[in-house]
C-alpha positions as YAML, in Angstrom:
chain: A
units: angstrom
residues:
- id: 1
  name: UNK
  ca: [82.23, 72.01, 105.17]
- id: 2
  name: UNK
  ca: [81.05, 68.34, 105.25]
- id: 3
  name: UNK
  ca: [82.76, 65.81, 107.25]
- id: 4
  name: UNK
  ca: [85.32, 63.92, 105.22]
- id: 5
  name: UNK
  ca: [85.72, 60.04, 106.50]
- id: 6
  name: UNK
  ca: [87.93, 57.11, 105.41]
- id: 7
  name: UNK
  ca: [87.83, 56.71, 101.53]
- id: 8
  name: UNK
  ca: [87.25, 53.44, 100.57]
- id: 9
  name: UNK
  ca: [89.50, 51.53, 97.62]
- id: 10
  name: UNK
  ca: [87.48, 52.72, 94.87]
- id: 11
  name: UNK
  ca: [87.66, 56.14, 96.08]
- id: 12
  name: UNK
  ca: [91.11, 56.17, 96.98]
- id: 13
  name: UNK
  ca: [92.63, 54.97, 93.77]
- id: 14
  name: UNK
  ca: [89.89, 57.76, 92.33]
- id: 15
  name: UNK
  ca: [91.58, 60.46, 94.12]
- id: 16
  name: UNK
  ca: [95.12, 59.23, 93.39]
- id: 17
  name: UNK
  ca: [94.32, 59.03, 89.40]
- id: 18
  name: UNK
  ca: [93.28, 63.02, 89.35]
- id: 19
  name: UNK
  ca: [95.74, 64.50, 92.09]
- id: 20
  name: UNK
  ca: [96.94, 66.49, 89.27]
- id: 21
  name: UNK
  ca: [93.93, 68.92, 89.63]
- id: 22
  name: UNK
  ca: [95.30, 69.95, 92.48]
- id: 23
  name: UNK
  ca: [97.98, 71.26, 91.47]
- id: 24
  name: UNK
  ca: [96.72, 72.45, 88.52]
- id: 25
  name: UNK
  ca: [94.41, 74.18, 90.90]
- id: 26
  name: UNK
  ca: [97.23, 75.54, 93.12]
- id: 27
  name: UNK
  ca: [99.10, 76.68, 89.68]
- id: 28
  name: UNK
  ca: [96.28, 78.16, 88.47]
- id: 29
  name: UNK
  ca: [95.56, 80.21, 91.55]
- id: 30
  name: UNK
  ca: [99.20, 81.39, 92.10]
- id: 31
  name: UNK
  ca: [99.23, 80.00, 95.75]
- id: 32
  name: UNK
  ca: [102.58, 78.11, 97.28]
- id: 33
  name: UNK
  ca: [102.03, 74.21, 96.90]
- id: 34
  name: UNK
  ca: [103.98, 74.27, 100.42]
- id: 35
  name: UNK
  ca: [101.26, 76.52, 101.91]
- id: 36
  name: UNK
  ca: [98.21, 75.66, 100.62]
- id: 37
  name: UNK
  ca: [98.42, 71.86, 99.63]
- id: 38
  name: UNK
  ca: [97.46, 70.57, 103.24]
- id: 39
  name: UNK
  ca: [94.23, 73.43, 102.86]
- id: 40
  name: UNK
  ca: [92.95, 72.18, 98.90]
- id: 41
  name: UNK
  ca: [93.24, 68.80, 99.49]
- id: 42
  name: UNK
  ca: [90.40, 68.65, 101.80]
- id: 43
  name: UNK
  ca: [88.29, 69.91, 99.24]
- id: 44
  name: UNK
  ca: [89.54, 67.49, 96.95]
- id: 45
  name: UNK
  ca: [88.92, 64.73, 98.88]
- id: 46
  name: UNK
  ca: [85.19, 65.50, 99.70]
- id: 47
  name: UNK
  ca: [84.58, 66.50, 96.09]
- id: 48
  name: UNK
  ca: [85.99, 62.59, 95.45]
- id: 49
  name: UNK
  ca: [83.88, 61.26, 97.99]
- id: 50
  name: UNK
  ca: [80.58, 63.49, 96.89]
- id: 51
  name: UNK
  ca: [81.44, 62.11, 93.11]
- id: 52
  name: UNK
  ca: [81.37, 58.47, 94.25]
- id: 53
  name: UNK
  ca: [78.09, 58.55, 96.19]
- id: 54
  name: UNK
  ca: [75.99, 61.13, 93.86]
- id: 55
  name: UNK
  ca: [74.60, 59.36, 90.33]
- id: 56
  name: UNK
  ca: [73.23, 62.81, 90.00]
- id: 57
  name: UNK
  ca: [76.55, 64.72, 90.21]
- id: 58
  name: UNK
  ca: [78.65, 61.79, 87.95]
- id: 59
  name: UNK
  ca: [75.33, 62.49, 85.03]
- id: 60
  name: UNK
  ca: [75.57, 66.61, 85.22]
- id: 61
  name: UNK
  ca: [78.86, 67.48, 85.74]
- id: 62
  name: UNK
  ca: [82.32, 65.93, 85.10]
- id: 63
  name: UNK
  ca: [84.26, 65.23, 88.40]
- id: 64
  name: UNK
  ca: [86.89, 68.45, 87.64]
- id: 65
  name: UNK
  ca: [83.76, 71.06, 87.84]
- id: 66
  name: UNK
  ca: [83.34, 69.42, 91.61]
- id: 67
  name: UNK
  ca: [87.02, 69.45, 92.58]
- id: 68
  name: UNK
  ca: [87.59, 72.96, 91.30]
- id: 69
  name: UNK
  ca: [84.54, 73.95, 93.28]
- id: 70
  name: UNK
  ca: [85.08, 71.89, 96.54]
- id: 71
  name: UNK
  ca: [88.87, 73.41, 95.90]
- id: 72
  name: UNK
  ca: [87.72, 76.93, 96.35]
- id: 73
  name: UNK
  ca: [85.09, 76.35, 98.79]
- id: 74
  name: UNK
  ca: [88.05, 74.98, 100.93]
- id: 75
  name: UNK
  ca: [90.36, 77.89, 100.35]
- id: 76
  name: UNK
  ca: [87.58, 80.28, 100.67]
- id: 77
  name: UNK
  ca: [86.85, 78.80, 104.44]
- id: 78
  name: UNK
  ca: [90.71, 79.06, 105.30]
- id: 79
  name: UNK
  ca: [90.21, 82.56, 104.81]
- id: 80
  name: UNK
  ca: [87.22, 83.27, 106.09]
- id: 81
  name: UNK
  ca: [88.58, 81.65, 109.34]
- id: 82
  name: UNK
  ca: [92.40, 83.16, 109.52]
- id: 83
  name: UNK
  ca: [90.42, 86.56, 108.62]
- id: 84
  name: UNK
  ca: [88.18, 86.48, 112.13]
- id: 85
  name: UNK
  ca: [88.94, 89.30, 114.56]
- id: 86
  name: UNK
  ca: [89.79, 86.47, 117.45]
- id: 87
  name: UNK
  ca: [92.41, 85.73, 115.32]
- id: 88
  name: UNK
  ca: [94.20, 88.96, 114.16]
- id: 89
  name: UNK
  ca: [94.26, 90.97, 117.59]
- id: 90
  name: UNK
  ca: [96.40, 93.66, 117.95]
- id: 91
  name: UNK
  ca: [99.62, 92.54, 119.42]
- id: 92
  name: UNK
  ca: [102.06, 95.03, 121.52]
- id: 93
  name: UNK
  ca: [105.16, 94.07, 122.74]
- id: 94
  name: UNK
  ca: [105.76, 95.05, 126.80]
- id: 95
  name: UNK
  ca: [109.66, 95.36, 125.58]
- id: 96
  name: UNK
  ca: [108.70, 98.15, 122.97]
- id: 97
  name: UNK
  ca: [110.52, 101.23, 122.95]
- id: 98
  name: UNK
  ca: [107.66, 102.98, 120.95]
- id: 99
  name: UNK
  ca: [106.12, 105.97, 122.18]
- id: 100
  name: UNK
  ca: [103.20, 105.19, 125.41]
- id: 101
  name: UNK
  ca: [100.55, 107.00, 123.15]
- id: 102
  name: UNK
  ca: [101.34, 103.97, 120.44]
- id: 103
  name: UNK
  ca: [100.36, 101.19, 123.30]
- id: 104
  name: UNK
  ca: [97.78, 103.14, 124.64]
- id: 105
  name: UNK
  ca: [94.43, 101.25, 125.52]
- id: 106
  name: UNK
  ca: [92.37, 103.62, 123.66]
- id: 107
  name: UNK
  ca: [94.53, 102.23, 120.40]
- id: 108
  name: UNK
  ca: [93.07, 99.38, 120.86]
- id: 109
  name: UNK
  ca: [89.42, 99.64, 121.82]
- id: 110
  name: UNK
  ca: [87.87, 101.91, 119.24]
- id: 111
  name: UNK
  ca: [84.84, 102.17, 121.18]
- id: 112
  name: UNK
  ca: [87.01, 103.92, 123.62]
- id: 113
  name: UNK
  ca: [88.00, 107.05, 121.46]
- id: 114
  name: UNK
  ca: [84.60, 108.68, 121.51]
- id: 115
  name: UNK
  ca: [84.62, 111.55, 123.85]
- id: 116
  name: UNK
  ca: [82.17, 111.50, 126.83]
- id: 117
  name: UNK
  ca: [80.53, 114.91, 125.28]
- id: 118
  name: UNK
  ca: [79.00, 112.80, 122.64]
- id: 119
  name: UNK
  ca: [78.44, 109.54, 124.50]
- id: 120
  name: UNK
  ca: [76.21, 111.89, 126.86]
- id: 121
  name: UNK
  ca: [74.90, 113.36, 123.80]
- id: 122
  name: UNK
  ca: [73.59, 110.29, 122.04]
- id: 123
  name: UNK
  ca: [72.47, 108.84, 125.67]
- id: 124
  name: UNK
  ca: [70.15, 112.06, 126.04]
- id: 125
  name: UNK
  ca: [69.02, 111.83, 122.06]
- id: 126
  name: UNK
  ca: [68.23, 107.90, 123.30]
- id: 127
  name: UNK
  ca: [66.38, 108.93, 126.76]
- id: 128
  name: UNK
  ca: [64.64, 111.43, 124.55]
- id: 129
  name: UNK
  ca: [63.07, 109.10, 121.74]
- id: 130
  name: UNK
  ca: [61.99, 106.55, 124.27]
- id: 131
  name: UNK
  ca: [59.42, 109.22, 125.32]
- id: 132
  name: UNK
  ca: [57.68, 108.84, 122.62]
- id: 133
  name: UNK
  ca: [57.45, 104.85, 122.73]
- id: 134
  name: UNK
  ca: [54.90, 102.56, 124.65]
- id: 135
  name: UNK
  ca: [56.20, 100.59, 127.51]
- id: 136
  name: UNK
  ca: [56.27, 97.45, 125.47]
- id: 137
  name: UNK
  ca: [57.99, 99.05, 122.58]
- id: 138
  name: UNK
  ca: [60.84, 100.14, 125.67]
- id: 139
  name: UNK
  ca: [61.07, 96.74, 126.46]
- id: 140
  name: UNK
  ca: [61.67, 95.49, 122.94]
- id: 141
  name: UNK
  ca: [63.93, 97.97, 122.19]
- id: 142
  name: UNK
  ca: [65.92, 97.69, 125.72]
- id: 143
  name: UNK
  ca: [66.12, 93.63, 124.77]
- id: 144
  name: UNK
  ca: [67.22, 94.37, 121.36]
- id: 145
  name: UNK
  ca: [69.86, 96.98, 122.76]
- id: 146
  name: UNK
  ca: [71.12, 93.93, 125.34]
- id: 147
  name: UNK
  ca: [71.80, 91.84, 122.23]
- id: 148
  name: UNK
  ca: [68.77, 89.45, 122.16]
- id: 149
  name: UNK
  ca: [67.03, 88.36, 118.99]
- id: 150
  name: UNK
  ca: [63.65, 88.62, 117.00]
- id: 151
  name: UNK
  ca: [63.43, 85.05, 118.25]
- id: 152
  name: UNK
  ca: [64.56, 86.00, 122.16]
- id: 153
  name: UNK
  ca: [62.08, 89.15, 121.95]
- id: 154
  name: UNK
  ca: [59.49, 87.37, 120.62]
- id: 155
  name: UNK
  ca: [59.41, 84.26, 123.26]
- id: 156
  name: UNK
  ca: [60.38, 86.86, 125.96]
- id: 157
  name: UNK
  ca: [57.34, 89.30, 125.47]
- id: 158
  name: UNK
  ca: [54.75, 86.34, 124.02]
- id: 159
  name: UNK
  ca: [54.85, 88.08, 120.29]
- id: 160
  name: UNK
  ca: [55.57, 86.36, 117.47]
- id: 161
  name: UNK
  ca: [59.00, 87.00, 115.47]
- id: 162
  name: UNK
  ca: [57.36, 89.07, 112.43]
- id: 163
  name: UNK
  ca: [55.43, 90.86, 114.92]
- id: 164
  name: UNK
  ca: [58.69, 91.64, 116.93]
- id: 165
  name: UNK
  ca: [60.28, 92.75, 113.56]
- id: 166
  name: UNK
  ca: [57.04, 95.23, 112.13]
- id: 167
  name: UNK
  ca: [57.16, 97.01, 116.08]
- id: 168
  name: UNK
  ca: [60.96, 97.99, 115.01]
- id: 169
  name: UNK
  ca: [59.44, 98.84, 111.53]
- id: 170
  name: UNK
  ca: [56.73, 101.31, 113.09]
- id: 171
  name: UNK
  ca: [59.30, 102.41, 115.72]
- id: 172
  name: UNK
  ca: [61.94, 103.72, 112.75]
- id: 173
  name: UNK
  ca: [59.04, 105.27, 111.16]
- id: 174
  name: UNK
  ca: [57.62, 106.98, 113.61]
- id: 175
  name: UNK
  ca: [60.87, 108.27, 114.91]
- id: 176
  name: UNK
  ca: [61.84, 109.49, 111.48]
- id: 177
  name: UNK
  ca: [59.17, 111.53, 111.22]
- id: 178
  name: UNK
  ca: [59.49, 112.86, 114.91]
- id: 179
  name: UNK
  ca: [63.24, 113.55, 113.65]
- id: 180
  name: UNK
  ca: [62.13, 115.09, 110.97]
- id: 181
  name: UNK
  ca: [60.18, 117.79, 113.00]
...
């Protein structure tokens, strides 16, 4: 979202003229004035602000089409945000009487639950395919694997990014038909 400053006169008798959008937004939308208000109005007041300053967007469209937009842009962000994994963590209670298999660890690390049979499985199946792959085609995979991207593995190993991306394209292919074997 765009940084909203201080509205000049103009801008903030502009904004105080259609306020009603908001709510009519908030109506609209089923969503609790009390809730929400403080989240819309952002929106509304950068949609004001964008209207003022753009000839362009005062000749196209009429200033509701803006606010609606900025509106939902606005709401859209507060959920995008409150819906982030750092921000709905499990949370267990030390005071619980729940069962211990409820609070376990492995409850709450997924990556946890898979049994060391197929971990060594897939690490063998891994070991395996690398067999088949040059040394510089283990190092780009191995880089990919520690989390770099195109753009790391392609400054790292002196390639450029679509070159990084068609090695992984000849890589799958290969292996597919090796799989397929």
């Amino acid at each position: 979202m765009k940084k909203i400053y201080p509205l000049t006169n103009t801008q903030r008798d502009y904004a105080g003229n259609h306020v009603g959008l908001v709510y009519k937004f908030l109506y609209l939308n089923h969503l609790d004035i009390d809730e929400y208000y403080d989240i819309v109005i952002f929106g509304y007041l950068l949609a004001v602000q964008l209207y003022d300053e753009d000839e362009r967007l005062k000749n196209r469209y009429l200033f509701s089409t803006i606010a609606w937009r900025q509106m939902r842009y606005s709401l859209f962000e507060h959920y995008r945000n409150n819906s982030r994994q750092k921000r709905n963590a499990p949370v267990i209670s030390m005071n619980s009487n729940g069962s211990h298999e409820e609070s376990s660890l492995d409850c709450l690390l997924p990556d946890c639950q898979q049994s060391i049979h197929e971990s060594a499985t897939d690490k063998i199946y891994a070991l395996e395919l690398m067999t088949y792959m040059t040394e510089k085609e283990q190092e780009v995979v191995k880089l990919k694997a520690y989390g770099y991207t195109y753009r790391e593995i392609a400054t790292r190993c002196g390639l450029s990014i679509k070159a990084v991306g068609s090695r992984f394209a000849r890589m799958r292919r290969r292996l597919k038909q090796i799989e397929a074997v």
